[in-house]
Amino acid sequence: MARIKPKQLLLIGLALLCFFFVLSSFKMFQQSTSSGDESNSKKPHLKNVYGHSEVLTANGHNVDNIVRIFGADPHQQTASLGDPLLLGQEVEWASCTSNMQNACQKGKFVISGRTWDFGLFLHAYGKGLFELGGSYVRMSSCIGIRDDPDPEGVCGRTKGEVEFVLTGDGRRLWAEVKDFTQDATCFSVDVTGVQTLTLETLPGESTDCDWAVWADAKVFPPGGKRVQDSPV
């Protein structure tokens, strides 16, 4: 039986070291890739929507979606680690117009005379489910009935009543009723551990002019900016 020479043993050892190094590097690459995918999946995204169908116009094309972004285009916004994220960043943006309305305050929208840059439009009855994946600790927004951009329009001026309801994994976290006579109300709610956050709007006596808007809707990651809780 032939004996293995020391030089051959050295070459075999080097080959084994190279093999284990490549294997270890591949595993580390897989872990980093999967962790990156997991991080991306934990960004809040719209899971599903239900309810009243409102036809709105985006770039000259009619689109039919219960959840619609009004105001500034959130896709152009950037956020650093720990900063709050706007809910609905993946929803197609549309300007404040519909098949019945004129341009909405040059891309902004108004609640009881106050102008906002960003909001989620959720006509009652409506429900939007956002997947948080347990990655956020707080949600904040300002809610109200949007004013009709038509100066002679009645919506938001003499009509409109909606109950805004926020639930986390089926548990009610916060709720408030707003009508056309009231200013926007801002709130902040603890959503620690919540997997699915649901924004729901319930109509009053009718669905006429129930133009419910969740203005500046944001979720906050752990260690981010702190805001005070609102009463349930």
Coordinates of C-alpha atoms in Angstrom, one line a residue:
M1 CA 0.0 0.0 0.0
A2 CA 1.5 3.3 -1.0
R3 CA 2.2 5.8 1.7
I4 CA 0.9 9.4 1.5
K5 CA 3.7 11.8 1.3
P6 CA 3.8 14.9 3.7
K7 CA 3.4 17.2 0.7
Q8 CA 0.3 15.3 -0.4
L9 CA -1.1 15.6 3.2
L10 CA -0.5 19.3 3.1
L11 CA -2.4 19.7 -0.2
I12 CA -5.3 17.6 1.1
G13 CA -5.4 19.7 4.3
L14 CA -5.4 22.9 2.3
A15 CA -8.2 21.6 0.0
L16 CA -10.3 20.7 3.0
L17 CA -9.7 24.1 4.5
C18 CA -10.8 25.8 1.3
F19 CA -13.9 23.6 1.1
F20 CA -15.0 24.5 4.7
F21 CA -14.3 28.2 4.1
V22 CA -16.4 28.2 1.0
L23 CA -19.2 26.3 2.8
S24 CA -19.1 28.7 5.7
S25 CA -19.2 31.7 3.5
F26 CA -22.2 30.3 1.6
K27 CA -24.1 29.8 4.8
M28 CA -23.3 33.3 6.0
F29 CA -24.6 34.7 2.7
Q30 CA -27.8 32.7 3.0
Q31 CA -28.4 34.0 6.5
S32 CA -27.8 37.6 5.5
T33 CA -30.1 37.3 2.5
S34 CA -32.9 35.7 4.5
S35 CA -32.5 38.3 7.3
G36 CA -32.7 41.0 4.7
D37 CA -35.9 39.4 3.2
E38 CA -37.4 39.2 6.7
S39 CA -36.6 42.8 7.4
N40 CA -38.3 43.8 4.1
S41 CA -41.3 41.7 4.9
K42 CA -41.8 43.4 8.2
K43 CA -42.4 46.8 6.6
P44 CA -46.1 47.7 6.9
H45 CA -48.0 46.7 3.8
L46 CA -51.6 46.6 2.8
K47 CA -53.0 43.0 3.0
N48 CA -56.5 43.5 1.9
V49 CA -59.4 46.0 1.6
Y50 CA -63.2 45.7 1.8
G51 CA -66.2 48.0 1.6
H52 CA -67.7 50.9 -0.3
S53 CA -66.2 51.3 -3.8
E54 CA -65.1 54.8 -4.7
V55 CA -63.9 55.5 -8.2
L56 CA -61.0 58.0 -8.2
T57 CA -58.8 59.4 -10.9
A58 CA -55.0 58.8 -11.0
N59 CA -53.1 60.4 -13.9
G60 CA -56.2 60.6 -16.0
H61 CA -57.2 57.0 -15.5
N62 CA -60.1 55.8 -13.3
V63 CA -59.0 53.5 -10.6
D64 CA -61.3 51.5 -8.2
N65 CA -59.8 51.0 -4.8
I66 CA -61.2 51.4 -1.3
V67 CA -57.9 52.7 0.1
R68 CA -56.5 55.6 -1.7
I69 CA -53.6 57.9 -0.8
F70 CA -54.4 61.6 -0.9
G71 CA -51.9 64.5 -0.9
A72 CA -48.1 64.1 -1.2
D73 CA -46.7 61.1 -3.0
P74 CA -45.3 58.9 -0.2
H75 CA -43.1 56.9 -2.7
Q76 CA -40.8 60.0 -2.9
Q77 CA -40.3 60.0 0.9
T78 CA -37.3 58.5 2.6
A79 CA -36.9 57.3 6.2
S80 CA -33.9 56.5 8.4
L81 CA -33.7 53.5 10.7
G82 CA -36.0 54.2 13.7
D83 CA -38.1 56.8 11.9
P84 CA -41.9 56.3 11.7
L85 CA -43.2 54.9 8.4
L86 CA -46.3 56.1 6.6
L87 CA -48.9 53.5 6.2
G88 CA -49.8 52.7 2.6
Q89 CA -46.5 53.5 0.9
E90 CA -47.1 50.6 -1.4
V91 CA -50.7 51.7 -2.4
E92 CA -50.9 53.4 -5.8
W93 CA -50.8 57.1 -5.2
A94 CA -53.6 59.3 -6.6
S95 CA -54.2 63.0 -6.6
C96 CA -57.2 64.5 -4.8
T97 CA -59.7 64.1 -7.7
S98 CA -62.5 61.8 -8.6
N99 CA -64.9 61.5 -11.5
M100 CA -67.2 64.0 -9.8
Q101 CA -64.7 66.5 -8.3
N102 CA -62.2 69.1 -9.3
A103 CA -58.5 69.2 -8.3
C104 CA -58.1 69.0 -4.6
Q105 CA -56.2 72.0 -3.2
K106 CA -53.1 71.5 -5.5
G107 CA -52.5 67.9 -4.4
K108 CA -53.3 68.5 -0.7
F109 CA -56.6 67.9 1.1
V110 CA -58.6 69.7 3.8
I111 CA -60.4 68.6 7.0
S112 CA -62.5 71.3 8.6
G113 CA -60.3 74.0 7.0
R114 CA -57.0 72.4 8.0
T115 CA -54.7 71.4 5.1
W116 CA -52.8 68.1 5.1
D117 CA -50.1 66.7 2.9
F118 CA -50.8 63.0 3.2
G119 CA -53.7 60.7 4.1
L120 CA -55.4 57.4 3.5
F121 CA -58.9 57.8 2.1
L122 CA -61.3 55.1 3.4
H123 CA -64.9 55.8 2.5
A124 CA -67.3 54.3 5.0
Y125 CA -68.1 51.4 5.0
G126 CA -64.4 50.6 4.6
K127 CA -61.7 48.4 6.0
G128 CA -58.0 48.2 5.3
L129 CA -55.7 45.5 6.8
F130 CA -52.1 46.3 7.2
E131 CA -49.5 43.6 8.0
L132 CA -47.1 44.9 10.7
G133 CA -45.5 41.6 11.6
G134 CA -45.1 42.6 15.2
S135 CA -42.3 45.0 14.2
Y136 CA -43.9 48.3 15.4
V137 CA -44.8 49.7 18.8
R138 CA -47.1 52.6 18.0
M139 CA -49.5 54.0 15.4
S140 CA -50.6 57.6 15.1
S141 CA -52.9 59.5 12.8
C142 CA -55.3 62.4 12.6
I143 CA -58.8 61.6 11.5
G144 CA -61.8 63.5 10.1
I145 CA -64.2 64.1 7.3
R146 CA -62.6 65.5 4.2
D147 CA -63.9 68.8 2.9
D148 CA -65.3 68.8 -0.6
P149 CA -62.8 70.7 -2.9
D150 CA -65.8 72.2 -4.7
P151 CA -66.6 75.4 -2.8
E152 CA -70.3 74.8 -3.3
G153 CA -70.1 71.1 -2.3
V154 CA -71.9 69.8 0.8
C155 CA -69.6 67.0 1.8
G156 CA -67.5 67.8 4.9
R157 CA -69.6 71.0 5.3
T158 CA -73.2 69.9 5.9
K159 CA -72.9 66.1 5.5
G160 CA -70.7 63.2 6.7
E161 CA -70.5 61.1 9.8
V162 CA -68.1 58.2 10.4
E163 CA -66.9 56.0 13.2
F164 CA -63.2 55.4 13.0
V165 CA -62.1 52.1 14.5
L166 CA -58.6 50.7 15.0
T167 CA -58.1 47.1 15.8
G168 CA -55.0 44.9 16.3
D169 CA -55.3 41.2 15.6
G170 CA -59.1 41.4 16.2
R171 CA -58.9 43.4 19.4
R172 CA -60.3 46.9 19.4
L173 CA -57.5 49.4 20.3
W174 CA -59.2 52.7 19.7
A175 CA -62.3 54.3 18.2
E176 CA -63.9 57.7 17.7
V177 CA -67.0 59.1 15.9
K178 CA -66.4 62.2 13.7
D179 CA -68.9 64.3 11.8
F180 CA -68.7 67.2 9.4
T181 CA -69.0 69.8 12.2
Q182 CA -65.8 68.7 14.0
D183 CA -62.1 69.4 13.5
A184 CA -59.6 66.7 12.9
T185 CA -58.6 64.7 16.0
C186 CA -55.1 63.3 16.4
F187 CA -54.4 60.1 18.4
S188 CA -51.6 57.7 19.2
V189 CA -52.0 54.0 20.2
D190 CA -49.7 51.3 21.4
V191 CA -49.5 48.5 18.8
T192 CA -46.7 46.5 20.3
G193 CA -46.7 42.9 19.1
V194 CA -49.6 43.5 16.6
Q195 CA -49.4 41.3 13.5
T196 CA -52.3 42.7 11.6
L197 CA -53.5 46.3 12.1
T198 CA -57.0 47.1 10.8
L199 CA -58.3 50.6 9.9
E200 CA -62.1 50.5 9.7
T201 CA -64.7 53.2 8.9
L202 CA -68.4 52.7 9.8
P203 CA -71.1 54.9 8.4
G204 CA -73.6 57.0 10.4
E205 CA -77.2 57.1 9.3
S206 CA -76.1 56.9 5.7
T207 CA -73.0 56.6 3.6
D208 CA -73.5 60.0 1.9
C209 CA -70.4 62.1 2.1
D210 CA -68.7 59.7 4.5
W211 CA -65.3 60.8 3.2
A212 CA -63.2 59.4 6.0
V213 CA -59.5 60.3 6.0
W214 CA -56.7 58.9 8.2
A215 CA -54.3 61.9 7.8
D216 CA -50.6 61.4 8.4
A217 CA -51.1 57.7 9.4
K218 CA -47.8 56.4 10.7
V219 CA -46.3 53.4 12.5
F220 CA -43.3 53.7 14.8
P221 CA -40.6 51.0 15.2
P222 CA -39.0 50.3 18.6
G223 CA -36.5 52.9 19.7
G224 CA -38.0 55.5 17.4
K225 CA -39.7 58.9 18.2
R226 CA -42.0 58.7 21.2
V227 CA -45.6 60.1 21.2
Q228 CA -48.2 60.0 23.9
D229 CA -51.0 57.4 24.0
S230 CA -54.5 58.4 23.4
P231 CA -57.4 57.1 25.5
V232 CA -59.2 54.1 24.2

